[in-house]
PDB file of C-alpha atoms in Angstrom:
ATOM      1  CA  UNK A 144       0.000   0.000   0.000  1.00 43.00           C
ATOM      2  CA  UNK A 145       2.924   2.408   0.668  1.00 51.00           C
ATOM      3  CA  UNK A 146       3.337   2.548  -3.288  1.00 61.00           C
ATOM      4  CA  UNK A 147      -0.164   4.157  -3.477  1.00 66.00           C
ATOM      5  CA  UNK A 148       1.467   7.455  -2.002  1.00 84.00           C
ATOM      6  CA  UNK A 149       3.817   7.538  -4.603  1.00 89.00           C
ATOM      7  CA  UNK A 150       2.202   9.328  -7.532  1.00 88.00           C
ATOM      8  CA  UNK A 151       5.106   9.302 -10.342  1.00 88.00           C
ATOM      9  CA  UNK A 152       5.966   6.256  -9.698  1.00 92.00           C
ATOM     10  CA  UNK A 153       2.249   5.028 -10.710  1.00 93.00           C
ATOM     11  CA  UNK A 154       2.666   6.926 -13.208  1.00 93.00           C
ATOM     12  CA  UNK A 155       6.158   5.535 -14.636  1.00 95.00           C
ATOM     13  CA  UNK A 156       4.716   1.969 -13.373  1.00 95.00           C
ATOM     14  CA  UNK A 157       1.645   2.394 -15.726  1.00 93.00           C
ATOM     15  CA  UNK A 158       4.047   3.468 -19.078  1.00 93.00           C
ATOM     16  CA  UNK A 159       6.480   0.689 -17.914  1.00 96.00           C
ATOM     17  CA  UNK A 160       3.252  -1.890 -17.978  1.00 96.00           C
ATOM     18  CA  UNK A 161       2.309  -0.272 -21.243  1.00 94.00           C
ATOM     19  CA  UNK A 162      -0.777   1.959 -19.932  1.00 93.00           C
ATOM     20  CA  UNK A 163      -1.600   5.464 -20.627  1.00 85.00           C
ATOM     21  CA  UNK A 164      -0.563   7.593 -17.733  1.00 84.00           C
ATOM     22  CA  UNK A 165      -0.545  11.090 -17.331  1.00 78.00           C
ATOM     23  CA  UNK A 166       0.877  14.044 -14.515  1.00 79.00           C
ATOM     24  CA  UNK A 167      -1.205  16.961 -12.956  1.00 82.00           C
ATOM     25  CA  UNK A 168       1.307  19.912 -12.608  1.00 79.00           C
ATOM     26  CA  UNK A 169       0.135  22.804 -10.232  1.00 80.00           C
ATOM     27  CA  UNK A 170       2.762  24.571  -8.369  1.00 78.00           C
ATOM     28  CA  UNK A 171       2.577  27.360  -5.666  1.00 82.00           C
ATOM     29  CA  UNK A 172       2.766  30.278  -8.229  1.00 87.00           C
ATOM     30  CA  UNK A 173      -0.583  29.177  -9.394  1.00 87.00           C
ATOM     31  CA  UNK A 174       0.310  27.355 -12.188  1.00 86.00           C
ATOM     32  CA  UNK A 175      -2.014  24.611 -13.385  1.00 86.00           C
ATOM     33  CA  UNK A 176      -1.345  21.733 -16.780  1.00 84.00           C
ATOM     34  CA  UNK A 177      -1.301  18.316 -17.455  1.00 82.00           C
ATOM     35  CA  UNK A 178       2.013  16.649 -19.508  1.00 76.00           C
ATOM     36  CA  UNK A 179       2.040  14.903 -22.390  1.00 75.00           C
ATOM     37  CA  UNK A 180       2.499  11.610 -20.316  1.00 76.00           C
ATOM     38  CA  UNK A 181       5.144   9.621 -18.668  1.00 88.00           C
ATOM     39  CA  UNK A 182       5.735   8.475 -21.977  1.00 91.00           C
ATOM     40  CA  UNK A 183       9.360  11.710 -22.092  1.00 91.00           C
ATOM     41  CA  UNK A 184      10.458   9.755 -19.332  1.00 93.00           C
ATOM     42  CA  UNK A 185      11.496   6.614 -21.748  1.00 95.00           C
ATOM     43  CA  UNK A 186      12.410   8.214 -24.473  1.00 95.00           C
ATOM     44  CA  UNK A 187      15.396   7.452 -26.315  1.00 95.00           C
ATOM     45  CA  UNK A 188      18.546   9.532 -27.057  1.00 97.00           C
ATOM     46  CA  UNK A 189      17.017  10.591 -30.226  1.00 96.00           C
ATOM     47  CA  UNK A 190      13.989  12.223 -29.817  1.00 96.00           C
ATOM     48  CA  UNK A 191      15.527  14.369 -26.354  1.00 95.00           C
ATOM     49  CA  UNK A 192      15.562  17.720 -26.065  1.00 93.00           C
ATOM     50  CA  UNK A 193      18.686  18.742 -28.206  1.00 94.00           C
ATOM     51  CA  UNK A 194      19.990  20.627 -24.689  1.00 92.00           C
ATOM     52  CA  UNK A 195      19.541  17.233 -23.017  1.00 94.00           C
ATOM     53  CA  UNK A 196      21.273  15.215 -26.271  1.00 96.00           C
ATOM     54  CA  UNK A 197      24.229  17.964 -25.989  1.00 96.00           C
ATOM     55  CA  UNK A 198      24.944  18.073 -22.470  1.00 96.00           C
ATOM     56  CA  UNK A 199      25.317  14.379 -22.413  1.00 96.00           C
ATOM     57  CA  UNK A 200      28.582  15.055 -23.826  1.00 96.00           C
ATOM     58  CA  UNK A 201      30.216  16.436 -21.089  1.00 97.00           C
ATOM     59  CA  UNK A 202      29.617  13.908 -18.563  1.00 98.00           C
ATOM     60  CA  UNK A 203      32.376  11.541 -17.353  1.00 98.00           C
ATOM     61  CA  UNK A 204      33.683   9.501 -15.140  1.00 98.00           C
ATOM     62  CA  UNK A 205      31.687   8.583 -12.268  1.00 98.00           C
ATOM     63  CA  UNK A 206      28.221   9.773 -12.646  1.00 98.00           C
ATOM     64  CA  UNK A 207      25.113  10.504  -9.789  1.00 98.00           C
ATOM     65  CA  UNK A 208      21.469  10.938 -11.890  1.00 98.00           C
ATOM     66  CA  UNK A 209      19.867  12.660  -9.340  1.00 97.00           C
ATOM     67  CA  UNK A 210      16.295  12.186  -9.708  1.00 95.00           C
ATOM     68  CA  UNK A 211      16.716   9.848 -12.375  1.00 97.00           C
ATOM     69  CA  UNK A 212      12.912   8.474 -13.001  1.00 95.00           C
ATOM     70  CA  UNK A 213      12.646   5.985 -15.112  1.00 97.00           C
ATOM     71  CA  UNK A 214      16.294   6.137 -16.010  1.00 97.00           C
ATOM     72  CA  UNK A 215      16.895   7.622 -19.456  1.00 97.00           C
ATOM     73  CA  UNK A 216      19.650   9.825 -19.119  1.00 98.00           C
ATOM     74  CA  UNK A 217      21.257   6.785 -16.993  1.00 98.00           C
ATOM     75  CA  UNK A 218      20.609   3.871 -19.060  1.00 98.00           C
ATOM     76  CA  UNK A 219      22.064   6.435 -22.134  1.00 98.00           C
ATOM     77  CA  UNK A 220      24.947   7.075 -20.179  1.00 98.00           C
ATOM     78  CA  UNK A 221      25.873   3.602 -18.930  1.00 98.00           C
ATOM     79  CA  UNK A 222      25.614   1.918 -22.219  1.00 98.00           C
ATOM     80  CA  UNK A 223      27.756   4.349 -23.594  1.00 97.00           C
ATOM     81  CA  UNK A 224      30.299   2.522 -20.911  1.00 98.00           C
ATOM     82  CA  UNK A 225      30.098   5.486 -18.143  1.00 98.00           C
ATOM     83  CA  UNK A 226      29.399   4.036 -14.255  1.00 98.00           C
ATOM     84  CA  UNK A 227      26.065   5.238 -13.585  1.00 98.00           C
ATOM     85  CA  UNK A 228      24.223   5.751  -9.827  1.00 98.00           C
ATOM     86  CA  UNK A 229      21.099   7.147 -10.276  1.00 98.00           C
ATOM     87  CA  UNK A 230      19.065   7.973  -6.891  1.00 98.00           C
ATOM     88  CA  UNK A 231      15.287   9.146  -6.568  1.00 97.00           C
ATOM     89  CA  UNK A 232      12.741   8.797  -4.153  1.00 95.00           C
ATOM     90  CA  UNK A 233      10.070   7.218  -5.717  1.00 96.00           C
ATOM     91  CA  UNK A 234      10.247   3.304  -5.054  1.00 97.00           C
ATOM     92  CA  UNK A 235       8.345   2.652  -8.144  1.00 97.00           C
ATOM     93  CA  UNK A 236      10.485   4.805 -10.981  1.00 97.00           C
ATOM     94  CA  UNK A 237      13.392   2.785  -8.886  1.00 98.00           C
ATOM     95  CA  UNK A 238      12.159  -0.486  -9.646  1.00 98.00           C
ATOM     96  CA  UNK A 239      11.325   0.520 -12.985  1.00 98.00           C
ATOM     97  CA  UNK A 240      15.249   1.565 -13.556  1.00 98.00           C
ATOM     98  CA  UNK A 241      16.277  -1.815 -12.010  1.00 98.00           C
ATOM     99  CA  UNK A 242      13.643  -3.340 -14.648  1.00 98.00           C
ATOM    100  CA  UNK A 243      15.349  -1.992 -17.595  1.00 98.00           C
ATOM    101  CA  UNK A 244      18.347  -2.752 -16.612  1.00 98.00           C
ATOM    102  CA  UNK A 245      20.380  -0.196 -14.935  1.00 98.00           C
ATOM    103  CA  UNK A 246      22.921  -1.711 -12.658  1.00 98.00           C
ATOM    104  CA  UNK A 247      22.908   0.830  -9.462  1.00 98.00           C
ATOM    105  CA  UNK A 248      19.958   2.539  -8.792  1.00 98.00           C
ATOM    106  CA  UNK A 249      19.104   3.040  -4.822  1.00 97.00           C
ATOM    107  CA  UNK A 250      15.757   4.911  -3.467  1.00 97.00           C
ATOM    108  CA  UNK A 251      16.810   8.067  -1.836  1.00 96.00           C
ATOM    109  CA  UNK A 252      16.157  11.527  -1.814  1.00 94.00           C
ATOM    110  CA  UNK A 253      18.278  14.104  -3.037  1.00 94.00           C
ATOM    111  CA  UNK A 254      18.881  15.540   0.420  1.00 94.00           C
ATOM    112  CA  UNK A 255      20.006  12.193   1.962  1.00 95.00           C
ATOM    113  CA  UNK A 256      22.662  11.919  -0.560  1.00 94.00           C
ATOM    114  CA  UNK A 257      26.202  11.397   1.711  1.00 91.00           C
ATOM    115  CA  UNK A 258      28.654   9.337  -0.705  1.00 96.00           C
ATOM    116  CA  UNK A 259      32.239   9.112   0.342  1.00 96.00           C
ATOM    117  CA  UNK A 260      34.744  11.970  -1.156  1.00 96.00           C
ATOM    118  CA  UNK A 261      35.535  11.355  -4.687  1.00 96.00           C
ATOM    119  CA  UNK A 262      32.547   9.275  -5.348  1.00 97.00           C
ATOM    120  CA  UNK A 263      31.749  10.972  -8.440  1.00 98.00           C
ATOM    121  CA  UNK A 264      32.924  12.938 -11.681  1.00 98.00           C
ATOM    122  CA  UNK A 265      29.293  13.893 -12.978  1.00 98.00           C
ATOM    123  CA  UNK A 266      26.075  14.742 -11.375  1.00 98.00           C
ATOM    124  CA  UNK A 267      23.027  15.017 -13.762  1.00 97.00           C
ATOM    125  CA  UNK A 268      20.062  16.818 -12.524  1.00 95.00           C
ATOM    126  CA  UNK A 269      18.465  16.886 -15.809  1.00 93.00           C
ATOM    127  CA  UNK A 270      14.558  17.697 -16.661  1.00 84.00           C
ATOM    128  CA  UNK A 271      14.098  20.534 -13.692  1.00 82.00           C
ATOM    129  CA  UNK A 272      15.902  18.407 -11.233  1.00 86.00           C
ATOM    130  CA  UNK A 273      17.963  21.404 -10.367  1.00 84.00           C
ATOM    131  CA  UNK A 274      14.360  22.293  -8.860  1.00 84.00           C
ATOM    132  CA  UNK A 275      15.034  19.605  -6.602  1.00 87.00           C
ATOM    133  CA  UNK A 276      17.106  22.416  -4.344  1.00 88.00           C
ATOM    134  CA  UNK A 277      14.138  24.200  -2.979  1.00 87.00           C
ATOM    135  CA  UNK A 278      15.681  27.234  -1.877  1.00 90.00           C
ATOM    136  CA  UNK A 279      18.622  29.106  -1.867  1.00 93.00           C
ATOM    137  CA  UNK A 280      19.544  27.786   1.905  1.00 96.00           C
ATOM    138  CA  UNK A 281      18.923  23.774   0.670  1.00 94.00           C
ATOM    139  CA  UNK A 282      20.565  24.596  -2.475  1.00 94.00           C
ATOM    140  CA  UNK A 283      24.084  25.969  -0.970  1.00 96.00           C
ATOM    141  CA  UNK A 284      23.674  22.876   1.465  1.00 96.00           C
ATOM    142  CA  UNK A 285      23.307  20.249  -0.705  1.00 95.00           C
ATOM    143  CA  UNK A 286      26.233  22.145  -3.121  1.00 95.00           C
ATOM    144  CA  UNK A 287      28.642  21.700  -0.082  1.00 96.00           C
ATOM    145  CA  UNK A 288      27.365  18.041   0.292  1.00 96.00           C
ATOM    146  CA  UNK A 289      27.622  17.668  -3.617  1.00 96.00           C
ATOM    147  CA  UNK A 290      31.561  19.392  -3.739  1.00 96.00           C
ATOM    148  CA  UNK A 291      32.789  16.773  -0.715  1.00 96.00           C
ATOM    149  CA  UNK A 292      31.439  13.433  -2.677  1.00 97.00           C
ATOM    150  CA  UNK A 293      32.837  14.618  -5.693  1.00 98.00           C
ATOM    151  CA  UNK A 294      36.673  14.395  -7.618  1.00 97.00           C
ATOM    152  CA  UNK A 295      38.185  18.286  -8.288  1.00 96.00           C
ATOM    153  CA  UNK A 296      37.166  18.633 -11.566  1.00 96.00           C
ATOM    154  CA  UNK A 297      33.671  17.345 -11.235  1.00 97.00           C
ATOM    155  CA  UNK A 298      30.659  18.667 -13.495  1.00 97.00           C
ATOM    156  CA  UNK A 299      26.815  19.281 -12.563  1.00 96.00           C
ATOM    157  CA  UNK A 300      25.006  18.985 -15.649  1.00 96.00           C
ATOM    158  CA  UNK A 301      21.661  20.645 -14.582  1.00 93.00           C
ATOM    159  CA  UNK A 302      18.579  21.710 -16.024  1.00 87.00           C
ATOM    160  CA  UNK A 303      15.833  23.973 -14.509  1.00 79.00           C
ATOM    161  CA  UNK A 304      12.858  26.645 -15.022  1.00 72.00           C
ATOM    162  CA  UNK A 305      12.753  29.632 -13.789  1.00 65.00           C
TER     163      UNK A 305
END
């Protein structure tokens, strides 16, 4: 039952099991839409944003997805031979990563992150996961967090609205 309080993940659980599935976006600034489905969240390499299809380019190394969903920008990157940890916090878009086959993929949220030093060359925070902050405050935090589990020349590849 604890699955039912995890909304994406029903939603990438329902594309994964080949069901229409859809997400209700209404934020605190009043705005109000529905997406285009889960199905952006499986999309290959391809049809990506061309931002997203560029910026792949400049991760290396060691990489952290934070708030990887269904795992796109990690499966992409760990076929192309990169090692690949991709952390969110919904137990469903988790299990759908270990479904399709990524190989390290742990349910956590992106302020309980706390990898040893030099854990990482790359941290993706691709579609508005640089959202994931909050606030200035969280944001400097989990930088500080971010610069101690990561080599010295590491790379945030991040995407957000404003």
């Amino acid at each position: 039952m604890e699955n039912m309080k995890d909304a994406f993940g029903q939603e990438i659980w329902a594309h994964f099991k080949g069901k229409d599935s859809f997400e209700i976006i209404e934020r605190d600034d009043g705005y109000f839409d529905a997406s285009s489905g889960a199905k952006v969240y499986f999309s290959d390499y391809g049809d990506w944003p061309s931002i997203e299809r560029r910026a792949m380019a400049f991760a290396k190394g060691r990489v952290l997805d934070a708030g990887c969903g269904a795992g796109r920008h990690s499966l992409y990157l760990q076929g192309k031979g990169l090692d690949v940890t991709g952390i969110d916090n919904s137990p469903l878009a988790v299990k759908v990563c270990k479904l399709r086959g990524l190989k390290r993929v742990r349910l956590m949220s992106i302020t309980q992150v706390d990898f040893n030093s030099n854990s990482f060359d790359t941290i993706i925070m691709l579609g508005n996961n640089f959202g994931l902050f909050g606030s200035e405050k969280r944001a400097r935090w989990l930088l500080r967090k971010f610069y101690r589990m990561t080599s010295s020349d590491a790379t945030i590849i991040a995407e957000s609205n404003d």
